[in-house]
Short mmCIF file of C-alpha atoms and ligand atoms in Angstrom, two decimals:
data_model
loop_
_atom_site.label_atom_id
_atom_site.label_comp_id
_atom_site.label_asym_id
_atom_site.label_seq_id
_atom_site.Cartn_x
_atom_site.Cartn_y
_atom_site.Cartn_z
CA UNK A 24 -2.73 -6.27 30.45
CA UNK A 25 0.74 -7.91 29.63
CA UNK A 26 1.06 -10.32 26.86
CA UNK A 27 1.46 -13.45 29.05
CA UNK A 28 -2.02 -12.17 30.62
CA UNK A 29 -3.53 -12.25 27.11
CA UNK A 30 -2.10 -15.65 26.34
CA UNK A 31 -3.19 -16.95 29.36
CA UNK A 32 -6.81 -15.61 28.64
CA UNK A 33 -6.88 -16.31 24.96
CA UNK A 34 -5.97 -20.55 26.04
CA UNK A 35 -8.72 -20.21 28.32
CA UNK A 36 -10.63 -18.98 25.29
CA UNK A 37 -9.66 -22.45 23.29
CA UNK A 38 -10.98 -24.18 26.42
CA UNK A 39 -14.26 -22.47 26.28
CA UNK A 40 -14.67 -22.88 22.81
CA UNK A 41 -13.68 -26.54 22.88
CA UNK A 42 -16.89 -26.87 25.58
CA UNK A 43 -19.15 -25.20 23.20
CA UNK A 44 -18.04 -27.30 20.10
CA UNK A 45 -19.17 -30.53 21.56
CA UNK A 46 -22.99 -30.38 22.19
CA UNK A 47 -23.19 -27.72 19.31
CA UNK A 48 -21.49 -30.19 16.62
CA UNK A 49 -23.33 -33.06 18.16
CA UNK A 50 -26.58 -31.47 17.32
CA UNK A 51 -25.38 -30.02 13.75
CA UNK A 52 -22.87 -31.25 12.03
CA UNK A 53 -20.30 -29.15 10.15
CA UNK A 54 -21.94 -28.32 6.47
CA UNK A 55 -18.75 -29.33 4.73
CA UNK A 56 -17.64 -32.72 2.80
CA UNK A 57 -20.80 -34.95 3.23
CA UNK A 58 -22.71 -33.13 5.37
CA UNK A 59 -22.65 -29.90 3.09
CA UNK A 60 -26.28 -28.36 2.67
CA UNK A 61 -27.68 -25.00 1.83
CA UNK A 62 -28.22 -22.42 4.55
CA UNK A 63 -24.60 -21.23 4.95
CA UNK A 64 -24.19 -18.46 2.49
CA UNK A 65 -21.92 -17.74 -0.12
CA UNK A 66 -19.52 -20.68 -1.14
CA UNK A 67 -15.69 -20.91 -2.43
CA UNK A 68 -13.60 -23.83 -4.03
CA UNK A 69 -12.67 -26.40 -1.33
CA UNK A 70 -9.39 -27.22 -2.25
CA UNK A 71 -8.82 -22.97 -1.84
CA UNK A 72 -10.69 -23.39 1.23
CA UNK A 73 -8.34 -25.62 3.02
CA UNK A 74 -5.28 -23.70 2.01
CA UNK A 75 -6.54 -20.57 3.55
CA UNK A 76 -8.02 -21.91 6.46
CA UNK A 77 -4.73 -23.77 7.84
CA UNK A 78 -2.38 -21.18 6.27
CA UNK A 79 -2.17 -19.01 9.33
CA UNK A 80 -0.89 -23.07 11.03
CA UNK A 81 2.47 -22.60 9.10
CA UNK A 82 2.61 -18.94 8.08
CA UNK A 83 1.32 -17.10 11.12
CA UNK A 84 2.52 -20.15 13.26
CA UNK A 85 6.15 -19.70 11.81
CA UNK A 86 6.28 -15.53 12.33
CA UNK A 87 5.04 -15.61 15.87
CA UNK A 88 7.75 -18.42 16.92
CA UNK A 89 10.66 -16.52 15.54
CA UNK A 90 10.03 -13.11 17.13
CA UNK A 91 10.48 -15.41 20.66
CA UNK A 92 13.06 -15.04 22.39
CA UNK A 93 13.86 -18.60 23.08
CA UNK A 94 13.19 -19.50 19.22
CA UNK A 95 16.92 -20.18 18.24
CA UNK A 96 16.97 -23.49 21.06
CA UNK A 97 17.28 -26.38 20.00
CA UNK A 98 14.19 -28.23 21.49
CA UNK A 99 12.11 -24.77 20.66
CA UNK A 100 12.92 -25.70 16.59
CA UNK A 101 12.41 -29.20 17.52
CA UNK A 102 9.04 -28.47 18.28
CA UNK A 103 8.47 -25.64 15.31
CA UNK A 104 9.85 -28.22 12.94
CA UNK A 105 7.05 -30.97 14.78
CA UNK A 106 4.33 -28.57 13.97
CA UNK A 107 5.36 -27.52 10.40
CA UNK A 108 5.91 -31.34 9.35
CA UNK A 109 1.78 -31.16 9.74
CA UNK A 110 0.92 -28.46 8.74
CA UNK A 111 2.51 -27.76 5.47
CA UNK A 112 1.16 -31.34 4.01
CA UNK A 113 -2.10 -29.96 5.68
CA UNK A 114 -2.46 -26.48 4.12
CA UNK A 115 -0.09 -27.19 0.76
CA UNK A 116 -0.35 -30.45 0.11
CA UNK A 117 -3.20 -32.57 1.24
CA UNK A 118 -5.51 -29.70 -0.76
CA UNK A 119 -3.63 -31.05 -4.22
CA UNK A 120 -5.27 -34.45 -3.25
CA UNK A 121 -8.81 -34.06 -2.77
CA UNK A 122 -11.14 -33.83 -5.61
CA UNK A 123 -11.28 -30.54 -7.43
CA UNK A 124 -14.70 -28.92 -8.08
CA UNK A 125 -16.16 -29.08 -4.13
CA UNK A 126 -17.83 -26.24 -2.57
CA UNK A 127 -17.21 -25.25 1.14
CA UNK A 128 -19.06 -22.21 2.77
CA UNK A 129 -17.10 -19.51 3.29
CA UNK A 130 -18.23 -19.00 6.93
CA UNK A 131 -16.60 -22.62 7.41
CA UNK A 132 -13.63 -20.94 6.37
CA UNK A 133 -13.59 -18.15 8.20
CA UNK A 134 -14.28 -19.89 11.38
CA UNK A 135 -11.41 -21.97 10.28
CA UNK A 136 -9.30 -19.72 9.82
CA UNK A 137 -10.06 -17.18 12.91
CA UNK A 138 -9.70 -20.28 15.01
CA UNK A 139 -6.21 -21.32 13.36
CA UNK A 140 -4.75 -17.57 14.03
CA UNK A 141 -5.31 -17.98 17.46
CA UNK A 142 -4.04 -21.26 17.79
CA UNK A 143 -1.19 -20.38 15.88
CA UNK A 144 -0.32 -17.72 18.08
CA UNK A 145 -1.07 -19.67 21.37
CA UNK A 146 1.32 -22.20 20.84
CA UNK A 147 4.37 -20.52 18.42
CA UNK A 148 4.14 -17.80 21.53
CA UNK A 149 3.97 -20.56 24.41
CA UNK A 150 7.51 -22.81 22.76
CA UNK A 151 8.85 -19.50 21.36
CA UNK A 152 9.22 -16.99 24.16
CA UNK A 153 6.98 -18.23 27.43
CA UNK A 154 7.14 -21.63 28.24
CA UNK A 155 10.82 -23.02 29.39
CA UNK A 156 12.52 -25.48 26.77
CA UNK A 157 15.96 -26.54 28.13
CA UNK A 158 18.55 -28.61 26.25
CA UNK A 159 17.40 -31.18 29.03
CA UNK A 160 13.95 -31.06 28.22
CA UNK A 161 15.69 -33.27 25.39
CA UNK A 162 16.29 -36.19 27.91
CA UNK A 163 12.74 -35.99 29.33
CA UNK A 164 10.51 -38.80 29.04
CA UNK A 165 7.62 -36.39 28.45
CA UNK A 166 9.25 -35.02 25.06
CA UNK A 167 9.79 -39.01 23.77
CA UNK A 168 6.56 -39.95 24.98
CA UNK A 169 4.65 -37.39 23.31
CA UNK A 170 7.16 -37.03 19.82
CA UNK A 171 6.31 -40.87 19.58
CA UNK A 172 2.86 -39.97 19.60
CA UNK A 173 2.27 -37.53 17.35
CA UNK A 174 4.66 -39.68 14.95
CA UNK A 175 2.23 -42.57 15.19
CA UNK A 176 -0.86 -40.11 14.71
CA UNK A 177 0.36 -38.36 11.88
CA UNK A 178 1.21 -41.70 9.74
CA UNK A 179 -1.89 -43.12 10.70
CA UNK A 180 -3.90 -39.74 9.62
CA UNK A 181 -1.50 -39.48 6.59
CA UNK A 182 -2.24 -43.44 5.91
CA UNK A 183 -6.22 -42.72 6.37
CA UNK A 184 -6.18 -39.41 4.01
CA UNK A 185 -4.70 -41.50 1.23
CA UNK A 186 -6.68 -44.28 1.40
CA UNK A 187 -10.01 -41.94 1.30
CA UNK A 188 -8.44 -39.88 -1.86
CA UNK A 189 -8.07 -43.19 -3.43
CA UNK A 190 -11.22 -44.31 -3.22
CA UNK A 191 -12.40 -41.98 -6.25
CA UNK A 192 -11.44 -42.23 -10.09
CA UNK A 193 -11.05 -38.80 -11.43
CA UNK A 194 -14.37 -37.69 -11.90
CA UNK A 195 -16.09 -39.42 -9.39
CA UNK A 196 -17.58 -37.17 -6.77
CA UNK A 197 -19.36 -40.17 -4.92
CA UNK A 198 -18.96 -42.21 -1.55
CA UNK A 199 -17.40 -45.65 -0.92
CA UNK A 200 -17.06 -47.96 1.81
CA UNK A 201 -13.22 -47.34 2.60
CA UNK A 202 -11.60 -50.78 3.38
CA UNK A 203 -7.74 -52.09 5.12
CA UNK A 204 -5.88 -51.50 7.80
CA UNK A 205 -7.47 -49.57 10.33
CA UNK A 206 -10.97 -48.56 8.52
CA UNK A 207 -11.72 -52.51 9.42
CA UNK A 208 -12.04 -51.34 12.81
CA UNK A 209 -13.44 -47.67 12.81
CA UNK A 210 -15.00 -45.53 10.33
CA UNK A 211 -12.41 -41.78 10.85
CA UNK A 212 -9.10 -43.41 11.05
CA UNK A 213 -7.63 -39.86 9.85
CA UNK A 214 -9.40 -38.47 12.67
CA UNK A 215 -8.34 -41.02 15.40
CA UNK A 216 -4.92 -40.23 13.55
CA UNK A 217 -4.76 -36.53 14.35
CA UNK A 218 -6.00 -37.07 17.68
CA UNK A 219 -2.87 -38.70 18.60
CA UNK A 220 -0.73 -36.20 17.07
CA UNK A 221 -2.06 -33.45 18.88
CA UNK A 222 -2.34 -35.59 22.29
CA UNK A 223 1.45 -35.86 21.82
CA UNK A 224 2.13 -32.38 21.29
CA UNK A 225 0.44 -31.61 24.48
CA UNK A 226 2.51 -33.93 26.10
CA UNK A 227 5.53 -33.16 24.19
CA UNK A 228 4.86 -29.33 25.21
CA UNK A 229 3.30 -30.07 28.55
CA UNK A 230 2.07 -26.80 28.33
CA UNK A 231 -1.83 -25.94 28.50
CA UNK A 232 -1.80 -24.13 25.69
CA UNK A 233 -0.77 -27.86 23.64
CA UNK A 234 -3.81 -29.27 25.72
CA UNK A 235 -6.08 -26.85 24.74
CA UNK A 236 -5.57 -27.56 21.31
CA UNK A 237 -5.88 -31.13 21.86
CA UNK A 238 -8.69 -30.75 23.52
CA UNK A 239 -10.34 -28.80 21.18
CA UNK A 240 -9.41 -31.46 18.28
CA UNK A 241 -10.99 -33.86 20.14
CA UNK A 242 -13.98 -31.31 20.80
CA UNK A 243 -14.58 -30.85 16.95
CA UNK A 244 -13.05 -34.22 15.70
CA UNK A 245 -15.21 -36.47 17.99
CA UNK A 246 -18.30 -35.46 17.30
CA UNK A 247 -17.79 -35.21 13.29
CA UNK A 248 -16.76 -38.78 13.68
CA UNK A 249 -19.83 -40.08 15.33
CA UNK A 250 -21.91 -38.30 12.07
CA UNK A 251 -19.85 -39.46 9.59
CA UNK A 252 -20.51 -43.54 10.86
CA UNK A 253 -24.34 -42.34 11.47
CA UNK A 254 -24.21 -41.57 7.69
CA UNK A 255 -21.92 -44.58 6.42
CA UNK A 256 -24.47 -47.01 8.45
CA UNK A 257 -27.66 -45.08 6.82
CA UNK A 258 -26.37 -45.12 3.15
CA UNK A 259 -24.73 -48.46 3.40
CA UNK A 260 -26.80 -51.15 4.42
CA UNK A 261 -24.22 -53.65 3.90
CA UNK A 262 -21.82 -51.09 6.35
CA UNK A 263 -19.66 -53.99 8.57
CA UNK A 264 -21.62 -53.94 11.71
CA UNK A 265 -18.20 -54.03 14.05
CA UNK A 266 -16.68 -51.14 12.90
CA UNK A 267 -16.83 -48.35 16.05
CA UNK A 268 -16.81 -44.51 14.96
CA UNK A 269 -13.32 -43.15 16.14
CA UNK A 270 -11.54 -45.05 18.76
CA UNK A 271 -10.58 -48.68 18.17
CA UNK A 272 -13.00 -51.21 20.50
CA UNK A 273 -14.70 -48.27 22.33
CA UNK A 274 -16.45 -45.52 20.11
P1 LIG B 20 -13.24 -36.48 5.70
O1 LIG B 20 -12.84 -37.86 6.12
O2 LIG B 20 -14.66 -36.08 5.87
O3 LIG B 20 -12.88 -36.26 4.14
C1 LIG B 20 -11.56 -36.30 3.68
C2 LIG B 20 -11.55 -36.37 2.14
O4 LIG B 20 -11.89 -37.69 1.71
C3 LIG B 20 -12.58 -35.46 1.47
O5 LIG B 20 -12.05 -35.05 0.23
C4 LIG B 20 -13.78 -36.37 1.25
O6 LIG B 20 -14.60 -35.96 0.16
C5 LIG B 20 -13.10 -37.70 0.95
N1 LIG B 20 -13.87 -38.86 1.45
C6 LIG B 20 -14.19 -39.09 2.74
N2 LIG B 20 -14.86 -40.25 2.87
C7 LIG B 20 -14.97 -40.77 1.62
C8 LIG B 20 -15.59 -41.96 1.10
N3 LIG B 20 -16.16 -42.85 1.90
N4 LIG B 20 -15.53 -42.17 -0.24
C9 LIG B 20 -14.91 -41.28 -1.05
N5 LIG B 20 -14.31 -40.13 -0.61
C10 LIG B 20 -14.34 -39.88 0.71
O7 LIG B 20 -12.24 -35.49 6.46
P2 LIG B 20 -12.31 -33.89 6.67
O8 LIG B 20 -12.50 -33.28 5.32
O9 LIG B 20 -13.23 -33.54 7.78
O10 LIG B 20 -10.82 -33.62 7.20
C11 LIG B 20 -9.71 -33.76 6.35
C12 LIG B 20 -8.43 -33.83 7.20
O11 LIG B 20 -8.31 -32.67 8.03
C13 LIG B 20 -8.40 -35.04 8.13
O12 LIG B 20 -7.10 -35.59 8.14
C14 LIG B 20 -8.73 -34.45 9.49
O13 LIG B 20 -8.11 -35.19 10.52
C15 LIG B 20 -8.17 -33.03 9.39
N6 LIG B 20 -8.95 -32.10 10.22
C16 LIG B 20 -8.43 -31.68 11.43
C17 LIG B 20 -9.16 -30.87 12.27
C18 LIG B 20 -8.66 -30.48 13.64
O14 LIG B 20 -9.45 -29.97 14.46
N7 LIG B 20 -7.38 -30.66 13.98
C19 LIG B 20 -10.48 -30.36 11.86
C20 LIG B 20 -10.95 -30.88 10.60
C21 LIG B 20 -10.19 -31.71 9.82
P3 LIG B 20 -15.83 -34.92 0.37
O15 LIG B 20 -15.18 -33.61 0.76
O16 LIG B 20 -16.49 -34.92 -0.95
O17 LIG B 20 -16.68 -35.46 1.51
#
């Protein structure tokens, strides 16, 4: 089997996986952050948890692309620099902000993390050495299109993440309605954030393995969201009745 041939198969893999995350995460949620519970063996500090699950996103991510033969172009480091500018708040920094002392399963993690070493390698591979990244790709609607995008997703999921960390004093461990901008209209503006960004990166790729990442996000991200306003609506009676889960107006 050639390397594309593996690529090929392990995108397909993302695809299937993607298709199995949906009904399974709509019928249990993920047992970390609020919907923690027992069951899930042995557990590790959260704020370690994150860093090692999305370290393989700029580590990994960052090896892979550079061994490519195409790396040194200038939309191919466009794109690297795309992904890193997520990633490294996600792995590095974003950890720093969340209250210290949570628990996360470690089999979280390592599902985390196996997933994020294959996606790592699926798309630093695909804008590294296979896919085709012209200097003209530059003046492509497509790239615009899609760099807008992922722009607009990540300040909205930056925007969302801060707002949540802010909701606690030091100390506090408990839950609050979160309140401004977009929380007036749905309940996971950081999730409705990232699935922009990584809409745009498909499109700013066009490349399937982008989609399939995308799609995946959407896969995982989705149903988490519909939980998490389940659980806001249950625990706060007083909950505003017109916020939707995820998408502005329509879920
Ligand atoms: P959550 O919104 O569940 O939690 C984010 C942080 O805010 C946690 O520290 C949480 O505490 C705290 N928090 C959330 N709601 C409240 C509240 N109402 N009051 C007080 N504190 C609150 O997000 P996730 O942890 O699931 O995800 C974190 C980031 O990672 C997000 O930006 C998300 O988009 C991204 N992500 C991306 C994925 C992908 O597939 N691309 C997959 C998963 C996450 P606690 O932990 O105690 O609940």
């Amino acid at each position: 089997m050639s390397e594309l041939e593996l690529h090929t198969l392990l995108v397909q893999g993302v695809f299937l996986v993607a298709a199995l995350t949906v009904p399974a995460l709509l019928f249990i949620s993920a047992p970390y952050g609020r919907h923690a519970r027992g069951g899930w063996g042995g557990q590790m500090d959260t704020r370690l948890a994150w860093m090692v699950m999305e370290s393989p996103s700029v580590l990994w991510f960052t090896a892979v692309f550079f061994t490519g033969s195409q790396a040194w172009g200038l939309v191919p480091l466009l794109l690297w620099a795309l992904w890193q500018s997520h990633y490294v708040q996600r792995a590095f920094i974003f950890p720093l902000k969340i209250r210290p002392g949570g628990l996360t399963p470690i089999s979280v993690v390592a599902m985390g993390f196996t997933f994020n070493l294959v996606n790592a390698y699926v798309n630093a591979r695909w804008i590294g050495e296979f896919g085709t990244y012209e200097i003209g790709w530059l003046l492509d609607p497509r790239l615009w299109l899609g760099l807008g995008l992922f722009v607009l997703g990540y300040k909205i999921n930056r925007r969302a993440d801060a707002v949540l960390a802010a909701l606690r004093k030091p100390g506090e461990t408990g839950y609050k309605i979160p309140r401004g901008g977009l929380y007036e209209l749905i309940s996971c503006p950081n999730y409705f954030g990232e699935l922009l960004e990584w809409t745009g990166w498909a499109i700013a790729t066009w490349s399937l393995a982008g989609l399939s990442f995308a799609v995946f996000t959407a896969a995982n991200l989705v149903p988490r969201a519909l939980s998490h306003h389940k659980w806001y609506k249950q625990k706060f009676p007083e909950y505003p009745s017109g916020r939707k889960a995820v998408i502005p107006f329509v879920l």
